[in-house]
Structures are given as C-alpha cells and as structure tokens.
Coordinates of C-alpha atoms and ligand atoms in Angstrom, one line a residue:
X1 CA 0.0 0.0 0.0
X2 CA 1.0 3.2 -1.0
X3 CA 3.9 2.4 -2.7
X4 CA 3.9 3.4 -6.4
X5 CA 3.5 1.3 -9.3
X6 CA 5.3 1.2 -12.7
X7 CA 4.3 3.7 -15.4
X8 CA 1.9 2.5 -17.4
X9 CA 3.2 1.4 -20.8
X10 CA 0.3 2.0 -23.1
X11 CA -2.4 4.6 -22.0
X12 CA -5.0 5.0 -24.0
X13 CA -7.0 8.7 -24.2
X14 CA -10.8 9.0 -25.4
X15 CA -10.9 12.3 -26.6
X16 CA -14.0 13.9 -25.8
X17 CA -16.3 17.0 -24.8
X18 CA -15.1 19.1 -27.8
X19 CA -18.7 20.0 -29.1
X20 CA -19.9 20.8 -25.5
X21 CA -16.5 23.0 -25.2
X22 CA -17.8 25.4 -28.1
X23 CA -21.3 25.2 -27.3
X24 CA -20.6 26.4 -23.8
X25 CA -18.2 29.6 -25.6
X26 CA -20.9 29.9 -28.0
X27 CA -18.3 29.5 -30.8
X28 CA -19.1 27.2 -33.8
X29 CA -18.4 23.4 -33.1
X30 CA -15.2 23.1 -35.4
X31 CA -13.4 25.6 -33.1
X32 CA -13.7 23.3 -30.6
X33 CA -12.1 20.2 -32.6
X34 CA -9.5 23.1 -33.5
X35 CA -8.8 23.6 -29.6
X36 CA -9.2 19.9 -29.4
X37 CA -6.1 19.7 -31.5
X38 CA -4.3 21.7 -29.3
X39 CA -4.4 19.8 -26.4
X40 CA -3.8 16.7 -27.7
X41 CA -0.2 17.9 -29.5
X42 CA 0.2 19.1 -25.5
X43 CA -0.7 15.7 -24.1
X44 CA 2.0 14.1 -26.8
X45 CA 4.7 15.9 -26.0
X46 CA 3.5 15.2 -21.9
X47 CA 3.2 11.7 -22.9
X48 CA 6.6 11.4 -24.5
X49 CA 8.7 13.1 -21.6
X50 CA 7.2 11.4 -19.2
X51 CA 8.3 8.2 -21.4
X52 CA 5.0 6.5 -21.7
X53 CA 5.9 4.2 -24.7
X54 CA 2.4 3.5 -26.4
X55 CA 0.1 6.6 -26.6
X56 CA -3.2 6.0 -28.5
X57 CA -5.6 8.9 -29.0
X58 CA -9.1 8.1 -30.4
X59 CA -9.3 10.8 -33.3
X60 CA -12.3 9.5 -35.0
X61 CA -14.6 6.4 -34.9
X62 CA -16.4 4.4 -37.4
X63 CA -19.5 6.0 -35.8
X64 CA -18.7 9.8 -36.4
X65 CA -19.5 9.0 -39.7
X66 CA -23.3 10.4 -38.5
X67 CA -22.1 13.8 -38.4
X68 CA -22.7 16.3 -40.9
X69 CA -20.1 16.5 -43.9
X70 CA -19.1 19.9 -42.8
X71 CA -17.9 18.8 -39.1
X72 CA -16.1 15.7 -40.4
X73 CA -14.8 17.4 -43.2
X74 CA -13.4 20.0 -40.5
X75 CA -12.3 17.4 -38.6
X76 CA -9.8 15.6 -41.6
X77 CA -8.6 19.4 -42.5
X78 CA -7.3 19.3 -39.0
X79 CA -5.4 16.0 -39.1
X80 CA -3.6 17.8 -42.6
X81 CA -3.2 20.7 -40.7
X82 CA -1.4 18.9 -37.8
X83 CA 0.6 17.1 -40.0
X84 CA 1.6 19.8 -42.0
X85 CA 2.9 21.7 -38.6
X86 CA 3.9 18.9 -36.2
X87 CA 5.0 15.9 -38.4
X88 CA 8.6 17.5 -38.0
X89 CA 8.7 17.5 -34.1
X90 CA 7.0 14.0 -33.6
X91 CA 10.1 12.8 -35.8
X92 CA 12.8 14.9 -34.0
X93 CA 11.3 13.0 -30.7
X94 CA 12.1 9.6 -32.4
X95 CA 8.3 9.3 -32.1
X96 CA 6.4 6.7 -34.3
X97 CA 3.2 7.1 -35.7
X98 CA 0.8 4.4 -36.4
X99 CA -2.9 4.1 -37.1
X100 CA -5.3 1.8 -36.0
X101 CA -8.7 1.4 -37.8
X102 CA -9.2 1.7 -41.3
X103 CA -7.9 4.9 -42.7
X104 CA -7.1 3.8 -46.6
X105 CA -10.7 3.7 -48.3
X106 CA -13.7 6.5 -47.0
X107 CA -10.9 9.4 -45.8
X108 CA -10.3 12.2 -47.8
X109 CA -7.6 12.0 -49.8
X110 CA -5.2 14.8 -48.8
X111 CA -5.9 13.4 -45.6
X112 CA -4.9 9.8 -46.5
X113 CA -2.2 11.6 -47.9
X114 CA -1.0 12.8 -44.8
X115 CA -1.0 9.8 -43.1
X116 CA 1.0 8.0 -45.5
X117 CA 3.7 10.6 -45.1
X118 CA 3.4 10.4 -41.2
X119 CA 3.6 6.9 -41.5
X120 CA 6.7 7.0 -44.0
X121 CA 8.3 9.8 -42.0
X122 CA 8.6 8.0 -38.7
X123 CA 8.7 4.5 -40.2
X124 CA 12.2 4.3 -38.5
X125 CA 11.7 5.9 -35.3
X126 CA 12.5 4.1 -31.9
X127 CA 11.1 5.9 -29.4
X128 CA 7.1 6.6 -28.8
X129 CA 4.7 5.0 -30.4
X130 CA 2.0 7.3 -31.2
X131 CA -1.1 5.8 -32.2
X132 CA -3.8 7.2 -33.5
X133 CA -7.6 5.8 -34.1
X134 CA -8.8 6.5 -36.8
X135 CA -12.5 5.5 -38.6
X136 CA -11.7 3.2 -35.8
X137 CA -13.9 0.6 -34.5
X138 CA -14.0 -1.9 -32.2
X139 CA -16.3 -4.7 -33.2
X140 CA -15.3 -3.6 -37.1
X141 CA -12.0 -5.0 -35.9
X142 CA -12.9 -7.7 -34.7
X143 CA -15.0 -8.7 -37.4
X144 CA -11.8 -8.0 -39.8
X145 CA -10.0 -10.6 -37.9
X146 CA -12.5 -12.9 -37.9
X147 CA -12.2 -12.8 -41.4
X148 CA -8.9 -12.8 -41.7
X149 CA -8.1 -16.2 -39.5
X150 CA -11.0 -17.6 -42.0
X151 CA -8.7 -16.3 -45.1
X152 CA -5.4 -17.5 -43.4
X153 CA -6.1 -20.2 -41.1
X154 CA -5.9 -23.9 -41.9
X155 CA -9.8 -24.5 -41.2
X156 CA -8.8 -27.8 -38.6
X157 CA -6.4 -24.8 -36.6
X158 CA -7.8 -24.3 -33.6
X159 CA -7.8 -20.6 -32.8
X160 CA -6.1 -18.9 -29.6
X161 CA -6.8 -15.1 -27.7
X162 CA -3.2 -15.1 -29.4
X163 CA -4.6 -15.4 -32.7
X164 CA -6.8 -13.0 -32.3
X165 CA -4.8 -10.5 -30.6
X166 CA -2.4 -10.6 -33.4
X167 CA -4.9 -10.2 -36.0
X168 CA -6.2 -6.9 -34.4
X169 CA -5.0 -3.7 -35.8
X170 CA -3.1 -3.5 -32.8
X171 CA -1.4 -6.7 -33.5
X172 CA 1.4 -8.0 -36.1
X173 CA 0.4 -4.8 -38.4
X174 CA 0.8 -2.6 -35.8
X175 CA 4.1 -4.3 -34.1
X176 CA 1.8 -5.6 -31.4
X177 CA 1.1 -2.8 -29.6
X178 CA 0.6 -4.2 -25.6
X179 CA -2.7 -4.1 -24.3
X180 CA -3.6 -0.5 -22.8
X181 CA -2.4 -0.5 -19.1
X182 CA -4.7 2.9 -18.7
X183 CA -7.5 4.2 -20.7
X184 CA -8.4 7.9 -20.2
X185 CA -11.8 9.2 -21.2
X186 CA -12.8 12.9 -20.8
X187 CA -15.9 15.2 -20.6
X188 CA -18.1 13.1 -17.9
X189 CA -19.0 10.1 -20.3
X190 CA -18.2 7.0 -19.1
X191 CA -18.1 4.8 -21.8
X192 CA -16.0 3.0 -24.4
X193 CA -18.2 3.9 -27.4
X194 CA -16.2 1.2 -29.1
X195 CA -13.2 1.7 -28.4
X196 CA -10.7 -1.3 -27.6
X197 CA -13.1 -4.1 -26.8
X198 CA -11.1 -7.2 -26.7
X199 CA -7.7 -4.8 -25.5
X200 CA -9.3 -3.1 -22.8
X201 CA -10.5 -6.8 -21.0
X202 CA -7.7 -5.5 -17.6
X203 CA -7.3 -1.4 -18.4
X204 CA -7.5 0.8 -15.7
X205 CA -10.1 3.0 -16.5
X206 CA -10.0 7.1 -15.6
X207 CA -12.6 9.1 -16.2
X208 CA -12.9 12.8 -15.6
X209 CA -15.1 15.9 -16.4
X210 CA -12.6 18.1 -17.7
X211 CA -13.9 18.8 -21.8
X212 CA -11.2 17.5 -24.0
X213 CA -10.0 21.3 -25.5
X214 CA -9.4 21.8 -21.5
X215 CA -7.5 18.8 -20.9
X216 CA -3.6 20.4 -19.5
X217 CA -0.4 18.3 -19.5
X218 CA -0.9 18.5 -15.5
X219 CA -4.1 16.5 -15.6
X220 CA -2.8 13.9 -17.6
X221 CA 0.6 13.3 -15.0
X222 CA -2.3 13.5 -12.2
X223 CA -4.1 10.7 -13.7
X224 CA -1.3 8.8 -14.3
X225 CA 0.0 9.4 -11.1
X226 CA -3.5 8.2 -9.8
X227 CA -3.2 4.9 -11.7
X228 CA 0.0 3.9 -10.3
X229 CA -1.6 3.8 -6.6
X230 CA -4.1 1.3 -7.8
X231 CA -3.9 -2.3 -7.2
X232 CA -4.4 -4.8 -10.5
X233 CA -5.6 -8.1 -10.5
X234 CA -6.0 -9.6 -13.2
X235 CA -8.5 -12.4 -12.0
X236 CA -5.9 -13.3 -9.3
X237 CA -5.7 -13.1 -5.5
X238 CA -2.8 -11.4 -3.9
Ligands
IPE1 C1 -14.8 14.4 -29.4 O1 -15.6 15.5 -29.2 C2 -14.1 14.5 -30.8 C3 -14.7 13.5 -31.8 C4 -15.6 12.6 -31.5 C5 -14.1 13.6 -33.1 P1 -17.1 15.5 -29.5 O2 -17.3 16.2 -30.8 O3 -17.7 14.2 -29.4 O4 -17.7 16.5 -28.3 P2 -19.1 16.3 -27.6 O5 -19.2 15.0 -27.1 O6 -20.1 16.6 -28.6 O7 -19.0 17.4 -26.5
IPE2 C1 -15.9 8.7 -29.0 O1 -16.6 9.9 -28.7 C2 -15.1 8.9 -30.3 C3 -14.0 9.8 -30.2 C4 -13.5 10.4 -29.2 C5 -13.3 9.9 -31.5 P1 -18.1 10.1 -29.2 O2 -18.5 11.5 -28.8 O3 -18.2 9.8 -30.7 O4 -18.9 9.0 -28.4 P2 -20.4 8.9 -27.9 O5 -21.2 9.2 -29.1 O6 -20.5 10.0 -26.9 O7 -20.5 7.5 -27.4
MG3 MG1 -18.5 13.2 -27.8

C-alpha cells in the first residue's frame, strides 16, 4: 500500500467534450475540434517526456460518420493541418506514428495523404509509439479478424486469444502494440463507445469531467499518477 506502481506502458485517451467545449463559448463546433487539437499535441509531447511508450488517441470512430459532412470534413482538415505543422517534431522525438482502424478507403484523400507521409516519415523511429484511431472501431476490428483467421487459417487450426490478438490492428500490423495499461476518457461520459473491446479486458479505467480542449499536461501526469496507486488483478488473489 502506498507504494507506487510502474508507469503504465500504453495509456489510452478518449478524446472527448469538444462539441460541448464550443457550445458552452458559443463559438461554432469546429473551433472546438481546433482547440481539441491543441491539447492533444500538449498531451503528446507530456506523454513522451514522461516516457510513456504507447500513446493512442481516439481521433475518430467508425461512428462519427453520422455527423454532418461539414464537421467531419473540419475534422480531416485538422489531421492535414497537424501534419503539416507537427510531423517535424514528432520525428525529432524519435516518435512513431501508427494508425489503428481503417484509414485507406472512406478518408479524404489529402488526408490519406498525410498519413502515408506520417507513416513513412517516422517509419524508422525508436522511441514513442504514437497511435492514433482512426475511422476506428472496435467490433469492425474484430469482425476484420474474424475474417482474416477464416482467409489464413488452416480450417482444422484451432484458434487462440493469441490469434486473435495478433490479428487486431493492434497486433502484427501494428508491431503488437501491448494491451492499454490505462485508458483515459474525458468530458463526464463514461463509456468505451467502441473503443478497444477485446484490449481493454484488464485497463485501468479514468474518467474525468474536464472537456477534452481543457484537458492540460498536469491532468494527464495527475491521472497517471493516480493509476499507479491502484492495485491490479488480473483475476488473481494477492
Ligand atoms: C470528441 O468531441 C471529438 C470527436 C468525436 C471527433 P465531440 O465532438 O464528441 O464532443 P461532444 O461529445 O459533442 O461534446
Ligand atoms: C468517442 O466519442 C469517439 C472519439 C472520441 C473519437 P463520441 O463522442 O463519438 O462517443 P459517444 O457518441 O458519446 O458515445
Ligand atoms: Mg462526444
């Protein structure tokens, strides 16, 4: 008791409250992805000096599709924009990027574009893996694995969590990203909203109701400091 715990490896942030952020300022929703955008390249750079190894931000899911074409339009001119501005300091941090969900098909294509360059930019890098969900979703992924063990698998294989696991995004595609140790959701929801299903089976889960665009650096070490006082199980008794 009371001793601290190891850093997490992999923590995991739901990235949420930006619409309710510009509806409370009365300022048009896409200003609030815009902040939103801000805070996250904070909570990078936080991540990274603190030297988490896996950082995954949930940028957009297969469900955000609903909105209207102008905010997810918005939304994919920010990922360019971020590129465009911070591609250059992810890579002088030795950061990698990687994506989880399936970016190559309904994304437009400058911001496809930018993806591949982030991607081919940092293929290289060594230290922080940044990954980042996008027209992510859970059970999508799930489904694609499904499929692909029926593609790849000799039909008299019997299938493993291992198999599975590795046929995830965040599996052998992905380097086989560790489960999350911590999964961080803001704005007062507390939910997955499909986010990491079969990874999240032992996360830690921190929720607070700070909006995402208000989300500081100093939050972020707080809840991580917070996780590392908690006690995990994993099914066992100690
Ligand atoms: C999260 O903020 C960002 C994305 C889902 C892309 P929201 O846009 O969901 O903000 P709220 O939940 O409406 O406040
Ligand atoms: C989850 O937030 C998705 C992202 C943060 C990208 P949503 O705002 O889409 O989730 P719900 O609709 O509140 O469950
Ligand atoms: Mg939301």
């Amino acid at each position: 008791m009371g001793e601290k715990k190891p850093m997490p490896v992999h923590v995991a942030v739901i990235m949420d409250g930006n619409g309710r952020w510009a509806e409370l300022r009365k300022v048009p929703k896409l200003q609030g992805h815009n902040m939103g955008m801000v805070a996250m390249k904070e909570i990078v750079r936080k991540a990274d000096d603190m030297g988490i190894k896996y950082l995954t931000v949930y940028a957009f899911s297969t469900e955000n599709w609903k909105r209207s074409t102008e905010e997810i339009g918005g939304i994919f001119k920010l990922l360019v924009k971020f590129v465009a501005a911070d591609l250059k300091e992810l890579d002088e941090r030795n950061a990698k990027v990687n994506i989880i969900g399936d970016w190559h098909d309904r994304l437009p294509q400058d911001a496809i574009d930018s993806v591949q360059e982030a991607l081919d930019t940092t293929a290289n890098n060594t230290g922080m893996v940044f990954n980042i969900a996008l027209n992510y979703g859970s059970r999508a992924e799930i489904v694609r694995a499904v499929n692909y063990i029926l593609e790849n698998y000799d039909s008299s294989t019997e299938i493993g969590e291992e198999d599975i696991s590795r046929a995830l995004y965040t599996g052998d595609e992905s380097g086989n990203i560790p489960d999350p140790d911590l999964i961080i959701r803001t704005s007062g929801e507390e939910r997955l909203s499909n986010f990491l299903l079969w990874q999240a089976a032992y996360s830690e889960l921190a929720f607070t109701d700070t909006l995402w665009p208000d989300f500081k650096p100093e939050e972020f070490e707080a809840m991580v400091e917070e996780y590392r006082t908690r006690e995990r199980r994993y099914g066992g008794r100690l």
